Amino acid sequence: MMFCKTGMLIALLALLTGCASKLVRAPEPVATPAVWSARIDTAAAVAAPVAAWWEELADDQLNRLVELALRDGADVSVAAARVRQARAFAKEAGANRIPQVDVGVVGSRERISKTSLRDGEGGKQTIPAYRQSNFAARLDARYELDLLGRLALGERAAAAESAASHEELRAVRQWLAREVVLAYADLRLADERAALSREVSVRLSELLNTEQDRLKAGLVARERLRVAERTLAETSDAQAALAHERQATLARLATLLGLSTGELQVEVRTDYFARLGLSGAVTPDLPATVLERRADVAAAWQRVLAASDQAERARLERYPALALTGSAGYVSEAFRRWLSGDALAWLLQTALQAPLFDGGRIEARTEQARATVDELHAQHRKLVVSALAEAETALSATQTARERAAFAEAELVRRVADRAAAADLRAAGMGSRPELVQKEVEQLAAAETLSARRHDLLVAWANTQKALGL
């Protein structure tokens, strides 16, 4: 009877102290800006498939490099390890709702030294030294009843953290694929620029020889020769810079793949962008669906859900907790009687425990947890807005790059026509070799510009894929 009254008193006090706290509810998903047509669908974000968008470039070597990076890249390995950690933490949180059983076996042998005792009448008795043995086998069990759902909240928060880690792994894979494509594009641009620069050097060398012959014949001033020499020297200097740029890009690509530069061998290709059939087109389903594909947005929202569950769990710490415990086993001084019926012992008990006065610790932890929810919710809202801005910026950059590539292509056509006209004039005896070489150099410069514009289109298109969460 006394136990019941005490338990009711504790429960009543905990209830009274808990009534002052406000329930922590999960915040609503951040509404997309007014220009959007729908709210964020977190379920779709988690289930969205990852598309191998780089395969549209139809480059087998690039496909192998991306596959290698996604398999052996250090960033992927780090994110995958975090996924395993979060999964183990979620498993542990789920185990808290399952009864815990421990078993133990103990055997001891001890010597009791000689002692003296006095009885009530002043008599003295001496107990000689003796030895004794103790043998015990014990089974302990404990189970906490989830009265108010504290354990369920912990399990749900751990599951949300695990989902967030999975989304972060997906985000790392998306980022890494984009970075490999960009490094590969830079490598190919360096190859093409180096090849075109070598062709320019050949033309400039021919022009220098021609100017030297004309100077000897008294047809031109020495300044024309100096200009030709200076232009050829500048081109040679640019070739050295391009060689360094290719080596640096190769090192960057090797780092992304988790290799040393010496282990990575990529053959030189001088016609990559000329054969690249990239239109830069993007599926026109923006902006409402862009966030459904963004792994970073989905991960941020899962963090918000996990924090809100943890805050509610912290608030519930002020309420009573009920645990059932029990133990059973054998205890005996002799091994031969260890498992006898007389050696059996057992204990069952129920414990109802609630905080009565903690100096405001639970309230402080609850306020801290609420502030964490507000912080993560604000970060999620910021990420939603920045994701929209990133997508729109990437789409605009892709459109601009596509237009500039078209202008560069038209310019190359004009330079080819100018070079053909200069060749016809020279064949007809109305033009000079220097004029023809100048038109050839201008044509090569236009070809280099076109390669750079197509490279920019590829970069903008890859950035758009990342912005869309692919």
Short mmCIF file of C-alpha atoms in Angstrom, two decimals:
data_model
loop_
_atom_site.label_atom_id
_atom_site.label_comp_id
_atom_site.label_asym_id
_atom_site.label_seq_id
_atom_site.Cartn_x
_atom_site.Cartn_y
_atom_site.Cartn_z
CA MET A 1 0.00 0.00 0.00
CA MET A 2 2.84 2.32 0.92
CA PHE A 3 4.52 1.57 -2.42
CA CYS A 4 1.40 2.49 -4.36
CA LYS A 5 1.02 5.79 -2.54
CA THR A 6 4.65 6.69 -3.09
CA GLY A 7 4.47 5.79 -6.78
CA MET A 8 1.33 7.87 -7.24
CA LEU A 9 2.99 10.82 -5.50
CA ILE A 10 6.05 10.63 -7.74
CA ALA A 11 3.93 10.34 -10.87
CA LEU A 12 1.80 13.29 -9.78
CA LEU A 13 4.83 15.49 -9.11
CA ALA A 14 6.35 14.59 -12.48
CA LEU A 15 3.07 15.33 -14.20
CA LEU A 16 2.81 18.73 -12.55
CA THR A 17 6.36 19.67 -13.52
CA GLY A 18 5.83 18.40 -17.06
CA CYS A 19 2.66 20.39 -17.66
CA ALA A 20 4.72 23.58 -17.81
CA SER A 21 6.59 22.37 -20.90
CA LYS A 22 5.31 22.70 -24.42
CA LEU A 23 5.12 19.75 -26.79
CA VAL A 24 7.87 19.76 -29.41
CA ARG A 25 6.31 19.20 -32.82
CA ALA A 26 8.14 18.55 -36.05
CA PRO A 27 8.26 21.73 -38.16
CA GLU A 28 6.50 21.94 -41.47
CA PRO A 29 8.59 21.46 -44.62
CA VAL A 30 9.95 24.74 -45.91
CA ALA A 31 7.60 26.17 -48.50
CA THR A 32 9.25 26.77 -51.83
CA PRO A 33 9.36 30.38 -53.09
CA ALA A 34 6.19 31.83 -54.57
CA VAL A 35 7.39 31.15 -58.09
CA TRP A 36 7.21 27.44 -57.38
CA SER A 37 4.07 25.39 -57.89
CA ALA A 38 4.44 22.77 -55.15
CA ARG A 39 5.96 22.04 -51.77
CA ILE A 40 9.00 19.92 -51.22
CA ASP A 41 8.21 16.21 -51.27
CA THR A 42 10.77 14.63 -48.93
CA ALA A 43 9.60 11.11 -49.73
CA ALA A 44 10.28 11.68 -53.43
CA ALA A 45 13.66 13.17 -52.57
CA VAL A 46 14.71 10.04 -50.75
CA ALA A 47 13.47 7.71 -53.47
CA ALA A 48 14.72 9.69 -56.46
CA PRO A 49 16.96 7.56 -58.73
CA VAL A 50 20.47 8.65 -59.64
CA ALA A 51 20.82 9.12 -63.39
CA ALA A 52 24.19 8.59 -65.08
CA TRP A 53 23.87 11.84 -67.00
CA TRP A 54 27.52 11.81 -68.10
CA GLU A 55 26.82 8.78 -70.31
CA GLU A 56 25.07 11.17 -72.71
CA LEU A 57 28.56 12.34 -73.72
CA ALA A 58 29.18 8.86 -75.21
CA ASP A 59 32.78 8.71 -73.98
CA ASP A 60 33.78 5.25 -72.80
CA GLN A 61 36.94 6.48 -71.13
CA LEU A 62 35.04 9.14 -69.19
CA ASN A 63 32.50 6.52 -68.11
CA ARG A 64 35.31 4.33 -66.77
CA LEU A 65 36.88 7.25 -64.90
CA VAL A 66 33.60 8.23 -63.25
CA GLU A 67 32.93 4.61 -62.32
CA LEU A 68 36.41 4.35 -60.79
CA ALA A 69 35.93 7.55 -58.81
CA LEU A 70 32.54 6.46 -57.47
CA ARG A 71 34.04 3.14 -56.43
CA ASP A 72 37.45 4.09 -55.03
CA GLY A 73 37.24 7.84 -54.37
CA ALA A 74 38.28 8.89 -50.85
CA ASP A 75 35.26 11.17 -50.45
CA VAL A 76 32.89 8.32 -51.25
CA SER A 77 34.69 6.05 -48.79
CA VAL A 78 34.35 8.65 -46.02
CA ALA A 79 30.64 9.16 -46.70
CA ALA A 80 30.03 5.39 -46.91
CA ALA A 81 31.72 4.93 -43.52
CA ARG A 82 29.40 7.55 -42.04
CA VAL A 83 26.44 5.67 -43.45
CA ARG A 84 27.59 2.52 -41.67
CA GLN A 85 28.05 4.47 -38.45
CA ALA A 86 24.55 5.94 -38.66
CA ARG A 87 23.08 2.53 -39.49
CA ALA A 88 24.78 1.01 -36.42
CA PHE A 89 23.53 3.87 -34.25
CA ALA A 90 19.98 3.29 -35.51
CA LYS A 91 20.31 -0.40 -34.75
CA GLU A 92 21.44 0.39 -31.21
CA ALA A 93 18.52 2.78 -30.72
CA GLY A 94 16.10 0.07 -31.84
CA ALA A 95 17.69 -2.40 -29.43
CA ASN A 96 16.76 -0.14 -26.49
CA ARG A 97 13.15 -1.27 -26.94
CA ILE A 98 14.07 -4.95 -26.57
CA PRO A 99 14.59 -6.63 -23.18
CA GLN A 100 18.22 -6.95 -22.13
CA VAL A 101 19.42 -10.24 -20.64
CA ASP A 102 22.85 -10.81 -19.04
CA VAL A 103 24.36 -14.01 -17.76
CA GLY A 104 27.24 -14.45 -15.35
CA VAL A 105 29.10 -17.30 -13.68
CA VAL A 106 31.30 -16.63 -10.64
CA GLY A 107 33.54 -18.96 -8.62
CA SER A 108 35.64 -17.86 -5.66
CA ARG A 109 37.84 -19.34 -2.93
CA GLU A 110 38.80 -17.24 0.08
CA ARG A 111 40.59 -17.62 3.45
CA ILE A 112 39.08 -16.05 6.56
CA SER A 113 41.69 -15.22 9.18
CA LYS A 114 41.32 -16.11 12.89
CA THR A 115 38.92 -13.80 14.72
CA SER A 116 37.83 -13.28 18.33
CA LEU A 117 34.28 -12.57 19.46
CA ARG A 118 32.87 -11.57 22.85
CA ASP A 119 29.42 -12.56 24.00
CA GLY A 120 27.06 -10.42 26.01
CA GLU A 121 28.48 -11.63 29.32
CA GLY A 122 32.05 -10.71 28.45
CA GLY A 123 33.13 -14.14 27.42
CA LYS A 124 35.65 -14.45 24.63
CA GLN A 125 35.43 -16.93 21.83
CA THR A 126 38.06 -17.53 19.22
CA ILE A 127 37.18 -18.64 15.71
CA PRO A 128 40.14 -20.27 14.00
CA ALA A 129 41.08 -19.42 10.43
CA TYR A 130 39.11 -21.25 7.80
CA ARG A 131 38.56 -21.36 4.06
CA GLN A 132 35.31 -21.18 2.12
CA SER A 133 34.15 -21.38 -1.48
CA ASN A 134 31.35 -19.55 -3.32
CA PHE A 135 29.85 -20.62 -6.62
CA ALA A 136 27.13 -18.60 -8.38
CA ALA A 137 25.35 -18.60 -11.73
CA ARG A 138 23.05 -15.68 -12.41
CA LEU A 139 20.69 -14.52 -15.15
CA ASP A 140 19.67 -10.83 -15.10
CA ALA A 141 16.93 -9.29 -17.25
CA ARG A 142 15.81 -5.68 -17.66
CA TYR A 143 13.03 -4.16 -19.73
CA GLU A 144 11.96 -0.53 -19.82
CA LEU A 145 8.34 0.08 -20.69
CA ASP A 146 8.07 2.86 -23.28
CA LEU A 147 5.30 4.65 -21.42
CA LEU A 148 5.41 7.98 -23.24
CA GLY A 149 7.28 6.97 -26.38
CA ARG A 150 10.75 8.16 -25.38
CA LEU A 151 12.42 5.07 -26.78
CA ALA A 152 10.35 5.22 -29.95
CA LEU A 153 11.40 8.85 -30.45
CA GLY A 154 15.05 7.90 -30.06
CA GLU A 155 14.66 5.11 -32.58
CA ARG A 156 12.89 7.41 -35.03
CA ALA A 157 15.54 10.12 -34.63
CA ALA A 158 18.30 7.57 -35.29
CA ALA A 159 16.46 6.37 -38.40
CA ALA A 160 16.23 9.95 -39.67
CA GLU A 161 19.95 10.43 -39.08
CA SER A 162 20.61 7.23 -41.01
CA ALA A 163 18.44 8.47 -43.89
CA ALA A 164 20.33 11.78 -43.83
CA SER A 165 23.67 9.98 -44.07
CA HIS A 166 22.41 8.00 -47.08
CA GLU A 167 21.38 11.24 -48.78
CA GLU A 168 24.75 12.79 -47.99
CA LEU A 169 26.45 9.81 -49.61
CA ARG A 170 24.30 10.36 -52.69
CA ALA A 171 25.22 14.05 -52.67
CA VAL A 172 28.94 13.19 -52.50
CA ARG A 173 28.57 10.81 -55.43
CA GLN A 174 26.79 13.49 -57.46
CA TRP A 175 29.45 16.06 -56.61
CA LEU A 176 32.26 13.65 -57.43
CA ALA A 177 30.79 12.69 -60.81
CA ARG A 178 30.49 16.37 -61.71
CA GLU A 179 34.07 17.08 -60.61
CA VAL A 180 35.45 14.18 -62.69
CA VAL A 181 33.57 15.40 -65.76
CA LEU A 182 34.87 18.95 -65.26
CA ALA A 183 38.48 17.79 -64.78
CA TYR A 184 38.20 15.55 -67.85
CA ALA A 185 36.81 18.48 -69.88
CA ASP A 186 39.68 20.70 -68.75
CA LEU A 187 42.14 17.98 -69.76
CA ARG A 188 40.62 17.69 -73.23
CA LEU A 189 40.62 21.47 -73.68
CA ALA A 190 44.31 21.59 -72.77
CA ASP A 191 44.99 18.89 -75.39
CA GLU A 192 43.13 20.75 -78.13
CA ARG A 193 44.66 24.12 -77.28
CA ALA A 194 48.15 22.58 -77.29
CA ALA A 195 47.57 20.98 -80.70
CA LEU A 196 46.23 24.21 -82.19
CA SER A 197 49.10 26.15 -80.64
CA ARG A 198 51.59 23.81 -82.33
CA GLU A 199 49.91 24.40 -85.67
CA VAL A 200 50.07 28.14 -85.09
CA SER A 201 53.79 27.80 -84.32
CA VAL A 202 54.32 26.04 -87.63
CA ARG A 203 52.54 28.84 -89.50
CA LEU A 204 54.40 31.53 -87.59
CA SER A 205 57.71 29.82 -88.31
CA GLU A 206 56.85 29.86 -92.00
CA LEU A 207 55.90 33.52 -91.70
CA LEU A 208 59.17 34.31 -89.93
CA ASN A 209 61.17 32.62 -92.68
CA THR A 210 59.22 34.55 -95.29
CA GLU A 211 59.80 37.87 -93.53
CA GLN A 212 63.52 37.11 -93.26
CA ASP A 213 63.70 36.48 -97.03
CA ARG A 214 61.72 39.66 -97.74
CA LEU A 215 63.98 41.65 -95.40
CA LYS A 216 67.05 40.41 -97.27
CA ALA A 217 65.39 41.45 -100.52
CA GLY A 218 64.66 44.90 -99.08
CA LEU A 219 60.90 44.48 -99.40
CA VAL A 220 60.00 44.99 -95.71
CA ALA A 221 61.34 46.86 -92.70
CA ARG A 222 63.10 45.10 -89.81
CA GLU A 223 60.15 45.88 -87.56
CA ARG A 224 58.02 43.36 -89.47
CA LEU A 225 60.62 40.69 -88.68
CA ARG A 226 60.68 41.64 -84.99
CA VAL A 227 56.90 41.40 -84.80
CA ALA A 228 57.01 37.90 -86.29
CA GLU A 229 59.74 36.84 -83.85
CA ARG A 230 57.84 38.23 -80.86
CA THR A 231 54.61 36.53 -81.90
CA LEU A 232 56.37 33.16 -82.30
CA ALA A 233 58.04 33.54 -78.89
CA GLU A 234 54.69 34.32 -77.23
CA THR A 235 53.19 31.22 -78.81
CA SER A 236 56.06 29.04 -77.52
CA ASP A 237 55.58 30.50 -74.04
CA ALA A 238 51.87 29.70 -74.21
CA GLN A 239 52.70 26.10 -75.13
CA ALA A 240 54.81 25.72 -71.99
CA ALA A 241 51.93 27.08 -69.88
CA LEU A 242 49.50 24.65 -71.54
CA ALA A 243 51.80 21.71 -70.74
CA HIS A 244 51.82 22.73 -67.07
CA GLU A 245 48.06 23.20 -67.12
CA ARG A 246 47.54 19.69 -68.48
CA GLN A 247 49.80 18.18 -65.83
CA ALA A 248 47.99 20.05 -63.04
CA THR A 249 44.61 18.95 -64.40
CA LEU A 250 45.82 15.36 -64.63
CA ALA A 251 46.90 15.54 -60.96
CA ARG A 252 43.49 16.91 -60.01
CA LEU A 253 41.74 14.11 -61.84
CA ALA A 254 43.98 11.49 -60.22
CA THR A 255 43.17 12.86 -56.77
CA LEU A 256 39.45 12.56 -57.45
CA LEU A 257 39.98 8.95 -58.50
CA GLY A 258 42.09 8.11 -55.47
CA LEU A 259 45.21 7.49 -57.57
CA SER A 260 48.64 9.00 -57.86
CA THR A 261 49.39 11.00 -60.99
CA GLY A 262 51.76 8.29 -62.21
CA GLU A 263 49.03 5.65 -61.99
CA LEU A 264 46.64 7.62 -64.20
CA GLN A 265 47.23 7.49 -67.91
CA VAL A 266 44.91 9.41 -70.22
CA GLU A 267 45.85 9.50 -73.87
CA VAL A 268 45.95 12.81 -75.69
CA ARG A 269 42.95 13.67 -77.88
CA THR A 270 43.00 16.73 -80.11
CA ASP A 271 39.52 16.53 -81.63
CA TYR A 272 37.34 15.95 -78.57
CA PHE A 273 35.16 19.05 -78.69
CA ALA A 274 34.96 18.99 -82.47
CA ARG A 275 33.31 15.55 -82.23
CA LEU A 276 31.30 16.28 -79.08
CA GLY A 277 27.61 16.22 -79.93
CA LEU A 278 26.42 18.03 -76.80
CA SER A 279 23.40 20.24 -77.32
CA GLY A 280 23.21 21.45 -73.72
CA ALA A 281 19.50 20.77 -73.62
CA VAL A 282 17.88 20.18 -70.21
CA THR A 283 14.48 18.69 -69.43
CA PRO A 284 12.20 21.70 -68.91
CA ASP A 285 10.60 20.54 -65.63
CA LEU A 286 11.88 23.34 -63.42
CA PRO A 287 11.70 24.76 -60.93
CA ALA A 288 9.10 22.76 -58.97
CA THR A 289 10.74 19.35 -59.25
CA VAL A 290 14.37 20.38 -58.82
CA LEU A 291 14.41 19.96 -55.05
CA GLU A 292 12.97 16.47 -55.31
CA ARG A 293 16.28 15.39 -56.81
CA ARG A 294 18.57 17.30 -54.47
CA ALA A 295 20.24 14.93 -52.04
CA ASP A 296 21.60 17.78 -49.90
CA VAL A 297 18.10 19.22 -49.42
CA ALA A 298 16.71 15.81 -48.48
CA ALA A 299 19.57 15.25 -46.02
CA ALA A 300 18.99 18.64 -44.40
CA TRP A 301 15.30 17.88 -43.94
CA GLN A 302 16.05 14.51 -42.35
CA ARG A 303 18.35 16.32 -39.90
CA VAL A 304 15.45 18.61 -38.97
CA LEU A 305 13.18 15.63 -38.32
CA ALA A 306 15.83 13.89 -36.23
CA ALA A 307 16.45 17.03 -34.16
CA SER A 308 12.73 17.56 -33.50
CA ASP A 309 12.38 13.97 -32.25
CA GLN A 310 15.41 14.42 -30.01
CA ALA A 311 13.95 17.65 -28.62
CA GLU A 312 10.66 15.94 -27.78
CA ARG A 313 12.55 13.09 -26.17
CA ALA A 314 14.49 15.59 -24.05
CA ARG A 315 11.22 17.18 -22.95
CA LEU A 316 9.79 13.80 -21.91
CA GLU A 317 12.73 13.16 -19.59
CA ARG A 318 10.79 15.02 -16.87
CA TYR A 319 8.11 12.30 -16.82
CA PRO A 320 8.31 8.96 -14.95
CA ALA A 321 10.11 5.97 -16.41
CA LEU A 322 8.98 2.43 -15.59
CA ALA A 323 11.45 -0.46 -15.72
CA LEU A 324 10.96 -4.17 -15.00
CA THR A 325 13.99 -6.07 -13.71
CA GLY A 326 14.55 -9.61 -12.56
CA SER A 327 17.29 -12.05 -11.75
CA ALA A 328 17.50 -15.76 -11.10
CA GLY A 329 20.38 -18.09 -10.37
CA TYR A 330 22.13 -20.51 -8.07
CA VAL A 331 24.36 -19.62 -5.13
CA SER A 332 26.18 -22.27 -3.09
CA GLU A 333 29.28 -22.73 -0.98
CA ALA A 334 29.95 -26.17 -2.48
CA PHE A 335 30.28 -26.96 -6.13
CA ARG A 336 28.45 -30.28 -5.74
CA ARG A 337 25.36 -28.48 -4.38
CA TRP A 338 25.63 -25.64 -6.88
CA LEU A 339 22.59 -26.59 -8.95
CA SER A 340 20.47 -28.01 -6.14
CA GLY A 341 17.01 -26.71 -5.39
CA ASP A 342 18.11 -25.15 -2.12
CA ALA A 343 20.71 -23.04 -3.99
CA LEU A 344 18.10 -21.41 -6.28
CA ALA A 345 17.53 -17.70 -5.72
CA TRP A 346 15.42 -15.20 -7.67
CA LEU A 347 14.32 -11.59 -7.53
CA LEU A 348 11.65 -9.60 -9.40
CA GLN A 349 11.11 -5.87 -9.05
CA THR A 350 9.43 -2.91 -10.66
CA ALA A 351 10.97 0.55 -10.53
CA LEU A 352 9.10 3.80 -11.23
CA GLN A 353 11.50 6.71 -11.30
CA ALA A 354 10.93 10.38 -12.05
CA PRO A 355 13.01 13.52 -11.51
CA LEU A 356 11.82 15.60 -8.56
CA PHE A 357 14.38 18.41 -8.59
CA ASP A 358 17.29 18.64 -11.04
CA GLY A 359 18.17 22.30 -10.87
CA GLY A 360 16.76 22.99 -14.33
CA ARG A 361 18.96 20.51 -16.20
CA ILE A 362 16.13 18.91 -18.16
CA GLU A 363 14.67 22.29 -19.07
CA ALA A 364 18.08 23.49 -20.24
CA ARG A 365 18.60 20.39 -22.39
CA THR A 366 15.12 20.81 -23.83
CA GLU A 367 15.74 24.46 -24.71
CA GLN A 368 19.04 23.53 -26.30
CA ALA A 369 17.32 20.83 -28.37
CA ARG A 370 14.61 23.29 -29.45
CA ALA A 371 17.27 25.78 -30.51
CA THR A 372 18.97 23.04 -32.53
CA VAL A 373 15.70 22.34 -34.33
CA ASP A 374 15.32 26.05 -35.14
CA GLU A 375 18.91 26.21 -36.40
CA LEU A 376 18.58 23.18 -38.66
CA HIS A 377 15.20 24.36 -39.92
CA ALA A 378 16.70 27.74 -40.83
CA GLN A 379 19.59 26.03 -42.59
CA HIS A 380 17.14 23.89 -44.53
CA ARG A 381 15.16 26.96 -45.56
CA LYS A 382 18.37 28.68 -46.68
CA LEU A 383 19.36 25.61 -48.66
CA VAL A 384 15.99 25.49 -50.41
CA VAL A 385 16.34 29.09 -51.58
CA SER A 386 19.98 28.64 -52.62
CA ALA A 387 19.07 25.46 -54.51
CA LEU A 388 16.53 27.37 -56.56
CA ALA A 389 19.04 30.15 -57.23
CA GLU A 390 21.72 27.61 -58.19
CA ALA A 391 19.38 25.84 -60.60
CA GLU A 392 18.27 29.06 -62.27
CA THR A 393 21.85 30.32 -62.51
CA ALA A 394 23.03 27.04 -64.01
CA LEU A 395 20.23 27.03 -66.56
CA SER A 396 21.01 30.60 -67.54
CA ALA A 397 24.71 29.79 -67.85
CA THR A 398 23.91 26.80 -70.05
CA GLN A 399 21.73 28.91 -72.32
CA THR A 400 24.44 31.58 -72.57
CA ALA A 401 27.16 29.01 -73.25
CA ARG A 402 25.02 27.42 -75.96
CA GLU A 403 24.54 30.81 -77.68
CA ARG A 404 28.23 31.70 -77.41
CA ALA A 405 29.19 28.33 -78.88
CA ALA A 406 26.88 29.02 -81.82
CA PHE A 407 28.50 32.45 -82.34
CA ALA A 408 31.98 30.89 -82.21
CA GLU A 409 30.96 28.25 -84.72
CA ALA A 410 29.68 30.93 -87.10
CA GLU A 411 32.90 32.88 -86.63
CA LEU A 412 34.96 29.80 -87.51
CA VAL A 413 32.95 29.40 -90.70
CA ARG A 414 33.77 32.99 -91.63
CA ARG A 415 37.46 32.50 -90.87
CA VAL A 416 37.54 29.37 -93.03
CA ALA A 417 36.01 31.38 -95.87
CA ASP A 418 38.55 34.17 -95.38
CA ARG A 419 41.40 31.68 -95.49
CA ALA A 420 40.02 30.09 -98.68
CA ALA A 421 39.67 33.52 -100.30
CA ALA A 422 43.26 34.42 -99.37
CA ALA A 423 44.44 31.11 -100.87
CA ASP A 424 42.56 31.84 -104.10
CA LEU A 425 44.08 35.34 -104.33
CA ARG A 426 47.56 33.99 -103.84
CA ALA A 427 46.96 31.31 -106.45
CA ALA A 428 45.87 34.05 -108.84
CA GLY A 429 49.04 36.03 -108.10
CA MET A 430 47.13 38.80 -106.31
CA GLY A 431 47.99 37.89 -102.74
CA SER A 432 51.09 37.27 -100.67
CA ARG A 433 52.23 34.36 -98.54
CA PRO A 434 52.25 36.45 -95.31
CA GLU A 435 48.63 37.43 -95.90
CA LEU A 436 47.67 33.77 -96.36
CA VAL A 437 49.57 32.72 -93.23
CA GLN A 438 47.83 35.47 -91.26
CA LYS A 439 44.43 34.14 -92.36
CA GLU A 440 45.47 30.60 -91.41
CA VAL A 441 46.51 31.79 -87.96
CA GLU A 442 43.19 33.58 -87.55
CA GLN A 443 41.35 30.42 -88.55
CA LEU A 444 43.27 28.39 -85.94
CA ALA A 445 42.51 31.06 -83.32
CA ALA A 446 38.81 30.83 -84.19
CA ALA A 447 38.99 27.04 -83.88
CA GLU A 448 40.57 27.41 -80.42
CA THR A 449 37.84 29.84 -79.41
CA LEU A 450 35.17 27.39 -80.56
CA SER A 451 36.76 24.59 -78.51
CA ALA A 452 36.81 26.89 -75.47
CA ARG A 453 33.12 27.78 -75.99
CA ARG A 454 32.15 24.12 -76.32
CA HIS A 455 34.15 23.42 -73.18
CA ASP A 456 32.20 26.18 -71.41
CA LEU A 457 28.96 24.60 -72.60
CA LEU A 458 30.01 21.23 -71.22
CA VAL A 459 30.94 22.81 -67.88
CA ALA A 460 27.65 24.70 -67.65
CA TRP A 461 25.69 21.60 -68.58
CA ALA A 462 27.50 19.52 -65.94
CA ASN A 463 26.82 22.21 -63.34
CA THR A 464 23.16 22.13 -64.30
CA GLN A 465 23.02 18.38 -63.70
CA LYS A 466 24.43 18.93 -60.22
CA ALA A 467 21.98 21.76 -59.57
CA LEU A 468 19.11 19.47 -60.57
CA GLY A 469 20.36 16.82 -58.17
CA LEU A 470 21.25 14.22 -60.81
#
